[in-house]
Amino acid sequence: QVQLVESGGGLVQAGGSLRLSCVASGQTFSRYAMGWFRQAPGLEREFVAGISRSGVSTYYADAVKGRFTIYRDNAENTVYLQMNSLKPEDTAVYYCAADGRRSTWYAGVVSSDYDYWGQGTQVTVSS
């Protein structure tokens, strides 16, 4: 079992930045690929970014490419999502997820790739 706790959400104006954090506990963090997903009201949960176990490989949804950066600190059991140039359409609950099945160099890009989920943190971007 892996427990995930997100933080860092909040209210920000369009064009601003936020950094989300997700701290993992319960298992060896470096054994898991990690991902960020988001869900806006009335919409399905969607992939935002993923990172492989070592951090060498990263993946992004087209909607956030060039604005968001995912990275991890395996010594601190933490994965981050740096969000810049935020837009109102980025408003959503953001979830951290862990995937223990992917090989070393890859991370999943769909919800079903992930086994463990955090409770989410709200991000609201005002126009």
PDB file of C-alpha atoms in Angstrom, residues 55-119:
ATOM      1  CA  GLY A  55      12.687  10.696 -13.145  1.00  0.00           C
ATOM      2  CA  VAL A  56      14.449  10.293 -16.478  1.00  0.00           C
ATOM      3  CA  SER A  57      11.240  10.081 -18.517  1.00  0.00           C
ATOM      4  CA  THR A  58       8.382  12.557 -18.322  1.00  0.00           C
ATOM      5  CA  TYR A  59       5.068  12.777 -20.136  1.00  0.00           C
ATOM      6  CA  TYR A  60       2.608  15.646 -20.509  1.00  0.00           C
ATOM      7  CA  ALA A  61      -0.870  16.233 -21.804  1.00  0.00           C
ATOM      8  CA  ASP A  62      -0.892  18.562 -24.794  1.00  0.00           C
ATOM      9  CA  ALA A  63      -2.954  21.093 -22.845  1.00  0.00           C
ATOM     10  CA  VAL A  64      -0.174  21.655 -20.313  1.00  0.00           C
ATOM     11  CA  LYS A  65       2.962  21.014 -22.347  1.00  0.00           C
ATOM     12  CA  GLY A  66       5.392  23.899 -22.017  1.00  0.00           C
ATOM     13  CA  ARG A  67       3.609  25.321 -18.958  1.00  0.00           C
ATOM     14  CA  PHE A  68       3.735  22.501 -16.394  1.00  0.00           C
ATOM     15  CA  THR A  69       6.755  20.542 -15.169  1.00  0.00           C
ATOM     16  CA  ILE A  70       6.679  17.298 -13.222  1.00  0.00           C
ATOM     17  CA  TYR A  71       9.698  16.248 -11.190  1.00  0.00           C
ATOM     18  CA  ARG A  72      10.454  14.076  -8.210  1.00  0.00           C
ATOM     19  CA  ASP A  73      12.789  13.840  -5.261  1.00  0.00           C
ATOM     20  CA  ASN A  74      13.151  10.181  -4.352  1.00  0.00           C
ATOM     21  CA  ALA A  75      15.120  11.019  -1.215  1.00  0.00           C
ATOM     22  CA  GLU A  76      12.144  13.053   0.029  1.00  0.00           C
ATOM     23  CA  ASN A  77       9.458  10.654  -1.277  1.00  0.00           C
ATOM     24  CA  THR A  78       7.871  13.572  -3.080  1.00  0.00           C
ATOM     25  CA  VAL A  79       6.654  14.339  -6.563  1.00  0.00           C
ATOM     26  CA  TYR A  80       5.978  17.902  -7.655  1.00  0.00           C
ATOM     27  CA  LEU A  81       3.972  19.636 -10.330  1.00  0.00           C
ATOM     28  CA  GLN A  82       5.182  23.134 -11.139  1.00  0.00           C
ATOM     29  CA  MET A  83       2.388  24.985 -12.915  1.00  0.00           C
ATOM     30  CA  ASN A  84       3.174  28.233 -14.714  1.00  0.00           C
ATOM     31  CA  SER A  85       1.123  30.514 -16.953  1.00  0.00           C
ATOM     32  CA  LEU A  86      -2.052  29.176 -15.419  1.00  0.00           C
ATOM     33  CA  LYS A  87      -5.320  29.556 -17.268  1.00  0.00           C
ATOM     34  CA  PRO A  88      -8.924  29.478 -16.022  1.00  0.00           C
ATOM     35  CA  GLU A  89      -9.354  26.154 -17.827  1.00  0.00           C
ATOM     36  CA  ASP A  90      -6.724  24.657 -15.509  1.00  0.00           C
ATOM     37  CA  THR A  91      -9.230  24.943 -12.664  1.00  0.00           C
ATOM     38  CA  ALA A  92      -9.805  21.458 -11.244  1.00  0.00           C
ATOM     39  CA  VAL A  93      -9.100  19.117  -8.398  1.00  0.00           C
ATOM     40  CA  TYR A  94      -5.596  17.753  -8.945  1.00  0.00           C
ATOM     41  CA  TYR A  95      -4.775  14.196  -7.925  1.00  0.00           C
ATOM     42  CA  CYS A  96      -1.474  12.470  -7.419  1.00  0.00           C
ATOM     43  CA  ALA A  97      -1.228   8.787  -8.348  1.00  0.00           C
ATOM     44  CA  ALA A  98       1.308   5.962  -8.054  1.00  0.00           C
ATOM     45  CA  ASP A  99       1.926   3.106 -10.477  1.00  0.00           C
ATOM     46  CA  GLY A 100       3.931   0.098  -9.354  1.00  0.00           C
ATOM     47  CA  ARG A 101       3.552  -1.928 -12.555  1.00  0.00           C
ATOM     48  CA  ARG A 102       5.379   0.200 -15.118  1.00  0.00           C
ATOM     49  CA  SER A 103       8.927  -0.683 -16.063  1.00  0.00           C
ATOM     50  CA  THR A 104      11.729   1.583 -14.968  1.00  0.00           C
ATOM     51  CA  TRP A 105      11.734   3.963 -17.920  1.00  0.00           C
ATOM     52  CA  TYR A 106       8.024   4.625 -18.350  1.00  0.00           C
ATOM     53  CA  ALA A 107       4.998   6.181 -16.686  1.00  0.00           C
ATOM     54  CA  GLY A 108       1.342   5.602 -17.424  1.00  0.00           C
ATOM     55  CA  VAL A 109      -0.835   8.170 -19.154  1.00  0.00           C
ATOM     56  CA  VAL A 110      -4.315   6.871 -18.295  1.00  0.00           C
ATOM     57  CA  SER A 111      -6.090   6.436 -14.967  1.00  0.00           C
ATOM     58  CA  SER A 112      -6.167   2.656 -15.212  1.00  0.00           C
ATOM     59  CA  ASP A 113      -2.356   2.570 -15.219  1.00  0.00           C
ATOM     60  CA  TYR A 114      -2.322   3.757 -11.600  1.00  0.00           C
ATOM     61  CA  ASP A 115      -3.022   1.782  -8.465  1.00  0.00           C
ATOM     62  CA  TYR A 116      -2.941   4.350  -5.679  1.00  0.00           C
ATOM     63  CA  TRP A 117      -4.487   7.810  -5.458  1.00  0.00           C
ATOM     64  CA  GLY A 118      -4.386  10.790  -3.175  1.00  0.00           C
ATOM     65  CA  GLN A 119      -7.415  12.755  -2.004  1.00  0.00           C
TER      66      GLN A 119
END
